[in-house]
PDB file of C-alpha atoms in Angstrom:
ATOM      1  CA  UNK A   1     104.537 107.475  72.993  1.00  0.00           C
ATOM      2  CA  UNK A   2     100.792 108.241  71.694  1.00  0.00           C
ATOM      3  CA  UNK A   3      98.437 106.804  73.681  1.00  0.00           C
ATOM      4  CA  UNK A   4      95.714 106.721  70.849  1.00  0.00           C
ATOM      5  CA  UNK A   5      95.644 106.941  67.254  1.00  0.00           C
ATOM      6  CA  UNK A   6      94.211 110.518  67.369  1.00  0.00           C
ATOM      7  CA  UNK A   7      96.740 112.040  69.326  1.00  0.00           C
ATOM      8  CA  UNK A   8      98.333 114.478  67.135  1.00  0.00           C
ATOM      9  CA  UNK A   9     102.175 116.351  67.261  1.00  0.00           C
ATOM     10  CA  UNK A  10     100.532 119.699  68.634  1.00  0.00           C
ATOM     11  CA  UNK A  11      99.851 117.987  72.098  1.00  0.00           C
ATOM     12  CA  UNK A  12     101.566 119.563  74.485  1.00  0.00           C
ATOM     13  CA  UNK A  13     104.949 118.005  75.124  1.00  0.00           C
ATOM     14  CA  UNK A  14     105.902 116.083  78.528  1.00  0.00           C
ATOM     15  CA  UNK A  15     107.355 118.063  81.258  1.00  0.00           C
ATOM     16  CA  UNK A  16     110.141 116.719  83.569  1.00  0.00           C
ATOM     17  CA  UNK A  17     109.187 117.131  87.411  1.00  0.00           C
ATOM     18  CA  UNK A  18     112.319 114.886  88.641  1.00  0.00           C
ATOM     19  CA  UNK A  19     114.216 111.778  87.914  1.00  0.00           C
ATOM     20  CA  UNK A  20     111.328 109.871  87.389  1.00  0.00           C
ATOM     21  CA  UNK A  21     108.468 111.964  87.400  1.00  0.00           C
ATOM     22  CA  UNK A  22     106.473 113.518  84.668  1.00  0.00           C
ATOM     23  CA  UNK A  23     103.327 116.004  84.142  1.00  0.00           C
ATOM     24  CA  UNK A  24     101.799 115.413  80.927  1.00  0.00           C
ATOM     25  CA  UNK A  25      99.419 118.734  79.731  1.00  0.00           C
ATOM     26  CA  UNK A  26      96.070 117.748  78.440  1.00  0.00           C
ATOM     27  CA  UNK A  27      96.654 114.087  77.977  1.00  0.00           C
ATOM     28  CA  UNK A  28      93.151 113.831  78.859  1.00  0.00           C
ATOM     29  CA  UNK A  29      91.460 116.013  76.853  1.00  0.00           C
ATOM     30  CA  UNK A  30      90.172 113.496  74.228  1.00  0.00           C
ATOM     31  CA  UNK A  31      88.585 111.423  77.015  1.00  0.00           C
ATOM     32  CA  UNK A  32      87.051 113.901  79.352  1.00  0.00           C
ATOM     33  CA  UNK A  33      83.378 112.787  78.756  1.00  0.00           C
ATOM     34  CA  UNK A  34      84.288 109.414  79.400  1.00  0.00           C
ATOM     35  CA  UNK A  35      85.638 109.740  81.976  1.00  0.00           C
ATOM     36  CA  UNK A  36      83.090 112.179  83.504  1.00  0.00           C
ATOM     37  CA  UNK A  37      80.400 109.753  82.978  1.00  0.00           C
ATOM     38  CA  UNK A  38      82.390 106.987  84.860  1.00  0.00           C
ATOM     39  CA  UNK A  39      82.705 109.446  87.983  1.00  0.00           C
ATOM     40  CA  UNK A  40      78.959 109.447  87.568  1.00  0.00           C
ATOM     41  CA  UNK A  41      78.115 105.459  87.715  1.00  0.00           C
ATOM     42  CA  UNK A  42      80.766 105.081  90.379  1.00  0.00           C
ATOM     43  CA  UNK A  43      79.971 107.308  92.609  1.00  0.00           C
ATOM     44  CA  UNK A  44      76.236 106.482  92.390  1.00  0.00           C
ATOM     45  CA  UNK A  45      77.145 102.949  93.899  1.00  0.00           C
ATOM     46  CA  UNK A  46      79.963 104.470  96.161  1.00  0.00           C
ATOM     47  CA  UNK A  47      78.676 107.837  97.325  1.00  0.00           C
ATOM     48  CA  UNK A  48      81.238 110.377  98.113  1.00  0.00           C
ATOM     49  CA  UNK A  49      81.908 110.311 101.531  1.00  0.00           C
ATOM     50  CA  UNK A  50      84.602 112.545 103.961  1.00  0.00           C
ATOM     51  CA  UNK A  51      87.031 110.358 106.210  1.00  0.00           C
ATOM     52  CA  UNK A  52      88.289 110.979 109.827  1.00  0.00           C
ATOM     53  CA  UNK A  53      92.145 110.388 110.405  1.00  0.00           C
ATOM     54  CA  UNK A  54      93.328 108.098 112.998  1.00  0.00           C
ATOM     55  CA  UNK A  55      93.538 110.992 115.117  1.00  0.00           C
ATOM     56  CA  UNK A  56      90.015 111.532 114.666  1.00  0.00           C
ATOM     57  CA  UNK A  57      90.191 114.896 112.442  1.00  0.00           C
ATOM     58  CA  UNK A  58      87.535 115.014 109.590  1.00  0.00           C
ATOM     59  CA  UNK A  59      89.404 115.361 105.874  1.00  0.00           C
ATOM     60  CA  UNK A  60      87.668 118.308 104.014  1.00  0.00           C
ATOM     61  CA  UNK A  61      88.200 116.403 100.640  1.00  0.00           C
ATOM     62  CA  UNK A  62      85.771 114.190 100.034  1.00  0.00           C
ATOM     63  CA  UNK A  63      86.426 110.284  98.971  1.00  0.00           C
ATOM     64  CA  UNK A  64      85.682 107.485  96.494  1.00  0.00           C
ATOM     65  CA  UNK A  65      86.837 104.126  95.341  1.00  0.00           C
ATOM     66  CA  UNK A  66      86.944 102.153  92.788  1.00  0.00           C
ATOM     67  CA  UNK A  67      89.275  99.043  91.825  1.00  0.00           C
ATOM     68  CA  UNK A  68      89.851  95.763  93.547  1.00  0.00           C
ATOM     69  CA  UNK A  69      90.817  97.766  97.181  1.00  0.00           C
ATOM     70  CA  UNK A  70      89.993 101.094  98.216  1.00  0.00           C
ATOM     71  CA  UNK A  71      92.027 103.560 100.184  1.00  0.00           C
ATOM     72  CA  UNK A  72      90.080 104.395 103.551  1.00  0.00           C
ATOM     73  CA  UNK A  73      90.882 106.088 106.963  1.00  0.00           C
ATOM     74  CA  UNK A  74      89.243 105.876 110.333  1.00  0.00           C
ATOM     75  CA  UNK A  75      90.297 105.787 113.995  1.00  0.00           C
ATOM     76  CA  UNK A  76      91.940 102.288 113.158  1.00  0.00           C
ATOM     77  CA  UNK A  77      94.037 104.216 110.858  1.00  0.00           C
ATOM     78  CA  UNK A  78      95.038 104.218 106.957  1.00  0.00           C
ATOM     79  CA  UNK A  79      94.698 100.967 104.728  1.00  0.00           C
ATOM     80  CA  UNK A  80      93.103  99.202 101.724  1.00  0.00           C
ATOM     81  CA  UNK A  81      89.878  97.672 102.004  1.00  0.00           C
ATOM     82  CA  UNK A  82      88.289  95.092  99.739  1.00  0.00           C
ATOM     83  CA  UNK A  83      84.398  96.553 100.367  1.00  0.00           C
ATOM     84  CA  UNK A  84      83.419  99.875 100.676  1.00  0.00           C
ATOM     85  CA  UNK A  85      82.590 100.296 105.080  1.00  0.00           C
ATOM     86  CA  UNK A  86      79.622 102.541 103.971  1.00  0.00           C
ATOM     87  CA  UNK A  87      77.479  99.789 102.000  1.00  0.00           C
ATOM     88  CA  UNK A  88      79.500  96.536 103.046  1.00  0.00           C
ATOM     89  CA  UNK A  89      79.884  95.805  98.843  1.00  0.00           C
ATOM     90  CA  UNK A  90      82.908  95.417  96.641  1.00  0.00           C
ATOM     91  CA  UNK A  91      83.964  98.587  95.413  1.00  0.00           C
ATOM     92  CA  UNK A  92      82.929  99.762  91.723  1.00  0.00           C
ATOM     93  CA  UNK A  93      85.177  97.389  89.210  1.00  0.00           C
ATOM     94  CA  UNK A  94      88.173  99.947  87.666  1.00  0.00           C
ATOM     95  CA  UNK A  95      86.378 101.524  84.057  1.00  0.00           C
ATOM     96  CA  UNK A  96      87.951 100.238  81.145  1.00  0.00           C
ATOM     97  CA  UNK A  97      88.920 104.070  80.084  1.00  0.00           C
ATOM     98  CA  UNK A  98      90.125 104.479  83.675  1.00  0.00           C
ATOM     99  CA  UNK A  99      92.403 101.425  83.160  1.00  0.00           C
ATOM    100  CA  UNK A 100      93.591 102.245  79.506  1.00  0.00           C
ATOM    101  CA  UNK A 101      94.207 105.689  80.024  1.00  0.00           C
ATOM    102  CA  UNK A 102      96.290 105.302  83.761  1.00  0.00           C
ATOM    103  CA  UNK A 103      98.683 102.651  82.069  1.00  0.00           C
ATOM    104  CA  UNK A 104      99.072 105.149  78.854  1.00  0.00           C
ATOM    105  CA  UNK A 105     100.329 107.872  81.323  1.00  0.00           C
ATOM    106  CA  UNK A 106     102.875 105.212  83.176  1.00  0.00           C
ATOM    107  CA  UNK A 107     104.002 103.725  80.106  1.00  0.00           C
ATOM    108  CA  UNK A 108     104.751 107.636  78.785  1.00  0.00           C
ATOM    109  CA  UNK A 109     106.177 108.376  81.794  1.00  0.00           C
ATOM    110  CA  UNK A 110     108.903 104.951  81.501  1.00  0.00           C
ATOM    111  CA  UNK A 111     106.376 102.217  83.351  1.00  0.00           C
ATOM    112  CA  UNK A 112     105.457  99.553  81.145  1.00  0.00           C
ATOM    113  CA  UNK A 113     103.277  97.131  82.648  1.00  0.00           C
ATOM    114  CA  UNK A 114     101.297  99.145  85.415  1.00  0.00           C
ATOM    115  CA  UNK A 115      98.632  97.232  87.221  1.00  0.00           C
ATOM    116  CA  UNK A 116      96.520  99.319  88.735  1.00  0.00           C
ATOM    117  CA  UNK A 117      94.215  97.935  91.567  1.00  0.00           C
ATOM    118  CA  UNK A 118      93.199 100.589  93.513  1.00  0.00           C
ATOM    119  CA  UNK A 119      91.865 104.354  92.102  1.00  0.00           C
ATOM    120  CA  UNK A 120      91.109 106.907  94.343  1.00  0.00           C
ATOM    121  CA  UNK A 121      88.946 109.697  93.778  1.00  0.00           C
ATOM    122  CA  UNK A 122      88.819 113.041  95.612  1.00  0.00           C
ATOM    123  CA  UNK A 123      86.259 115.678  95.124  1.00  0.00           C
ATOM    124  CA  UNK A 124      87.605 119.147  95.968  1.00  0.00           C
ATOM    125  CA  UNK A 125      85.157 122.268  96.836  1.00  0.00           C
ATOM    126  CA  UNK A 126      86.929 125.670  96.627  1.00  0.00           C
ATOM    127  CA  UNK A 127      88.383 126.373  99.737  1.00  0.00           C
ATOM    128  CA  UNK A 128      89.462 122.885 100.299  1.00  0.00           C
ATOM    129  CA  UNK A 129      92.843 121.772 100.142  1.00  0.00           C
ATOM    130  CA  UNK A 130      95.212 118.355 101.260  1.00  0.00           C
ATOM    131  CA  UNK A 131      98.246 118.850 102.923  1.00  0.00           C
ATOM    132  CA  UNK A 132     101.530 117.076 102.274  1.00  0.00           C
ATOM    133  CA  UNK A 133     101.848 113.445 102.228  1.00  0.00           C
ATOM    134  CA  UNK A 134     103.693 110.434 101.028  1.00  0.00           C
ATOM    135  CA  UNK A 135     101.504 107.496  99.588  1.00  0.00           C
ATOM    136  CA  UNK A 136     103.199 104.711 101.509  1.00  0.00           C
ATOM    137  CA  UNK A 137     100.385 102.619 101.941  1.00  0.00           C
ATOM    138  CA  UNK A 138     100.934 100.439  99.169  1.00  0.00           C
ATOM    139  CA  UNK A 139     102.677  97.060  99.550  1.00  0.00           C
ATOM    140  CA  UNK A 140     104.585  97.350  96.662  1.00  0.00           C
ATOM    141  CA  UNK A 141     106.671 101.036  96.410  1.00  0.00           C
ATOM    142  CA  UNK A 142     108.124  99.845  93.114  1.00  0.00           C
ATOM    143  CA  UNK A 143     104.939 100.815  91.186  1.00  0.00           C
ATOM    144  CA  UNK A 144     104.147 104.450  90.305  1.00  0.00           C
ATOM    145  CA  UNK A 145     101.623 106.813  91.158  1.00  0.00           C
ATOM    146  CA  UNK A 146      99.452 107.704  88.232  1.00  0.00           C
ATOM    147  CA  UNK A 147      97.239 111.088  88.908  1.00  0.00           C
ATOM    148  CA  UNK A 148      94.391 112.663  87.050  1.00  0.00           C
ATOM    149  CA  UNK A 149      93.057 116.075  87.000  1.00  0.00           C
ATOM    150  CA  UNK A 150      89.504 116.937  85.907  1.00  0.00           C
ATOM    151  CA  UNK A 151      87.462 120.132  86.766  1.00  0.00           C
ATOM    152  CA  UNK A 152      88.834 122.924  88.626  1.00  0.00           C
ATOM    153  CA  UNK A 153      92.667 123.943  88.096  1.00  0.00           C
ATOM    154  CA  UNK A 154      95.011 123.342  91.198  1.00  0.00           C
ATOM    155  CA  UNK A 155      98.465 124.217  92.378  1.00  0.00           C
ATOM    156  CA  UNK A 156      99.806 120.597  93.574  1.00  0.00           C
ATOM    157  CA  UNK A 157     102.669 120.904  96.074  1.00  0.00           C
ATOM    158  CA  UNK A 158     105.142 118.927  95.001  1.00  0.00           C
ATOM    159  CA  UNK A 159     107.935 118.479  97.591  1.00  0.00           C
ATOM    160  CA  UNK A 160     110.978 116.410  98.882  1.00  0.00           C
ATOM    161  CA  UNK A 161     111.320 113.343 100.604  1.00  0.00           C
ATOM    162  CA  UNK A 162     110.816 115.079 104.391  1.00  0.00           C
ATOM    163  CA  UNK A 163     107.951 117.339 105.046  1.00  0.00           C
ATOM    164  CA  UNK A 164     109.873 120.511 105.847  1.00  0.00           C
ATOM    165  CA  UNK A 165     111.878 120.258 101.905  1.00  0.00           C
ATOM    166  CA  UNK A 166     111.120 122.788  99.826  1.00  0.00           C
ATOM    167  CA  UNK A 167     107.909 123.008  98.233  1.00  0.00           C
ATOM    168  CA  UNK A 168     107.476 123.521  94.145  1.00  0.00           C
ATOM    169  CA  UNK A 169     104.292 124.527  93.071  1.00  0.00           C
ATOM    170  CA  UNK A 170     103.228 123.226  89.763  1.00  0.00           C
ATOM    171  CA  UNK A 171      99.826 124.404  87.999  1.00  0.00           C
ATOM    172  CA  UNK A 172      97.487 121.614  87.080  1.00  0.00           C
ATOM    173  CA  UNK A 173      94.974 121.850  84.706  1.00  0.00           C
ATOM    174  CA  UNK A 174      91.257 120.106  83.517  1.00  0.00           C
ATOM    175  CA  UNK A 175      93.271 116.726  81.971  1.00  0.00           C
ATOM    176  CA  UNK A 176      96.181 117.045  83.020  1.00  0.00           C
ATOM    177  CA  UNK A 177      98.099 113.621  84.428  1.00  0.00           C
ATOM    178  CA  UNK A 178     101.251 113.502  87.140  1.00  0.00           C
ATOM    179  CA  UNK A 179     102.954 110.205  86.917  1.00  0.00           C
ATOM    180  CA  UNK A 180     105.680 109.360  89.658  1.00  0.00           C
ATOM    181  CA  UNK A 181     107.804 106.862  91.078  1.00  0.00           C
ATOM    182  CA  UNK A 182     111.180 105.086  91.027  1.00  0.00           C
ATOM    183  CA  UNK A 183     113.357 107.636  92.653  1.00  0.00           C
ATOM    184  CA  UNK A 184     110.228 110.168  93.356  1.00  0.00           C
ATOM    185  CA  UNK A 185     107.809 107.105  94.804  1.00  0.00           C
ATOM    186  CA  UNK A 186     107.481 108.617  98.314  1.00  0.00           C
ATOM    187  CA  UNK A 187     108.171 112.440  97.748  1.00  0.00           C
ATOM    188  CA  UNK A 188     105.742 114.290  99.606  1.00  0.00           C
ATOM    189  CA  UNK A 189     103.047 116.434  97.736  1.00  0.00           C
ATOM    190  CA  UNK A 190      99.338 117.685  98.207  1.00  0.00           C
ATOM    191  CA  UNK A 191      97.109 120.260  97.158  1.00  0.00           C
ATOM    192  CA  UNK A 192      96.742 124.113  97.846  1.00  0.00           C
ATOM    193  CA  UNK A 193      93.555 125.561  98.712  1.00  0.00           C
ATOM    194  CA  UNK A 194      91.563 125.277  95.818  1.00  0.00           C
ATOM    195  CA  UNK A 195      90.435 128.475  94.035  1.00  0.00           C
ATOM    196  CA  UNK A 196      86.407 129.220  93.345  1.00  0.00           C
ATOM    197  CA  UNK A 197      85.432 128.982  89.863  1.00  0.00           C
ATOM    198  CA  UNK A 198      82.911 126.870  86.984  1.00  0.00           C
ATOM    199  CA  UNK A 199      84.073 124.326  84.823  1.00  0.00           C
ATOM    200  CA  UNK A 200      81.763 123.249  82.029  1.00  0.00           C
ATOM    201  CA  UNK A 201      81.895 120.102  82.622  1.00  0.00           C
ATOM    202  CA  UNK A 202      82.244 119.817  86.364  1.00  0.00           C
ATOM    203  CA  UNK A 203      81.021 122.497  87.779  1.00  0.00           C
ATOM    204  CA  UNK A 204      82.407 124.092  90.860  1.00  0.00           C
ATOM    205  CA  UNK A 205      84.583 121.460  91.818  1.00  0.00           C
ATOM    206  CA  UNK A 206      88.097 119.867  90.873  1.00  0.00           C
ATOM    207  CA  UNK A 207      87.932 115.722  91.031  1.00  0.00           C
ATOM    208  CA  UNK A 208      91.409 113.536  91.242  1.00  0.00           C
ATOM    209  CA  UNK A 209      91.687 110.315  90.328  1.00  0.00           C
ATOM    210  CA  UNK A 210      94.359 108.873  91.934  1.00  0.00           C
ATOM    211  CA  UNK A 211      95.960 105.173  90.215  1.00  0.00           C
ATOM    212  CA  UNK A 212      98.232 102.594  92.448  1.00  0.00           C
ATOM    213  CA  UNK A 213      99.314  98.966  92.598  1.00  0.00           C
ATOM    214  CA  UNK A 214      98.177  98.630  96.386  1.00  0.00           C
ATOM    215  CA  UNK A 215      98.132  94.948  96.721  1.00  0.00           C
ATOM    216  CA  UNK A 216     101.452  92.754  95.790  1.00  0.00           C
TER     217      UNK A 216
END
């Protein structure tokens, strides 16, 4: 499927991760400034911030939300919130390019009718990595995960469905987009330490956007 008119045949084709779960090169690419400049707005309403884990451990990635809920952590452990704990307001509403472009990548990736409510958005330094982890969170496991890429390239760890599986190690790339679920929903997967470097756009830093249906 093209998920605009000016897509043309020389983008680069899908490629098949498992059963149900695809990377799509550079599906991205016609909407990076967009997309950069809705970073920008959110995150001036919803500073980046870095979460503890219920075990009290500081995450070296730091966090965002936008979307109806937002994915937080503290000592009373993981969940969804409706308002941001840092400014007691509703998290930034979902950008219309975020929307558009997260149900593209499902629909290519054989899930019509994602309904995104929640995004997530990690900044990554060099150096900084997130170890593996299922996204379980969500109420309903039938919808996928839809992932962006932007900035710095990364190797994601993409694993099995227990933490000690083996590990593949796929490449991502400024635009690139991992949709999973169905059989795949609760694979474990993260990020390896990621590498110094300058994008032109971003900088010194790799940003995820992370897509789910948290709320039934």
């Amino acid at each position: 499927m093209q998920h605009d008119l000016f897509t043309t045949n020389d983008a680069p084709e899908p490629i098949s991760i498992g059963a149900d779960a695809l990377l799509l090169p550079q599906f991205l690419s016609a909407y990076e400034q967009q997309l950069v400049r809705a970073i920008d707005t959110i995150i001036a309403r919803a500073p980046w911030r870095q979460l503890t884990t219920p075990g009290g451990r500081k995450l070296s990635v730091r966090t965002s939300n936008c979307g109806k809920y937002g994915w937080y952590s503290d000592r009373a452990g993981y969940r969804y919130v409706a308002c941001d704990p840092l400014t007691g307001q509703a998290w930034p509403q979902l950008p219309q390019v975020f929307v558009e472009q997260a149900q593209a990548a499902a629909e290519e990736a054989g899930f019509a009718d994602f309904q995104p409510d929640a995004c997530l958005l990690n900044c990554y330094q060099p150096g900084v990595k997130m170890g593996l982890h299922q996204d379980c969170d969500e109420e309903d496991l039938s919808a996928p995960i839809v992932s962006f890429s932007l900035g710095l390239p990364a190797q994601f760890l993409w694993g099995g469905w227990q933490r000690s599986d083996k590990v593949q190690r796929i490449r991502l790339q400024h635009g690139d987009v991992v949709v999973w679920g169905g059989e795949d929903r609760l694979r474990f997967h993260g990020i390896a330490k990621v590498a110094g470097g300058n994008h032109p756009l971003l900088g010194g830093q790799r940003i995820n956007l992370t897509f789910r249906q948290a709320k039934r």
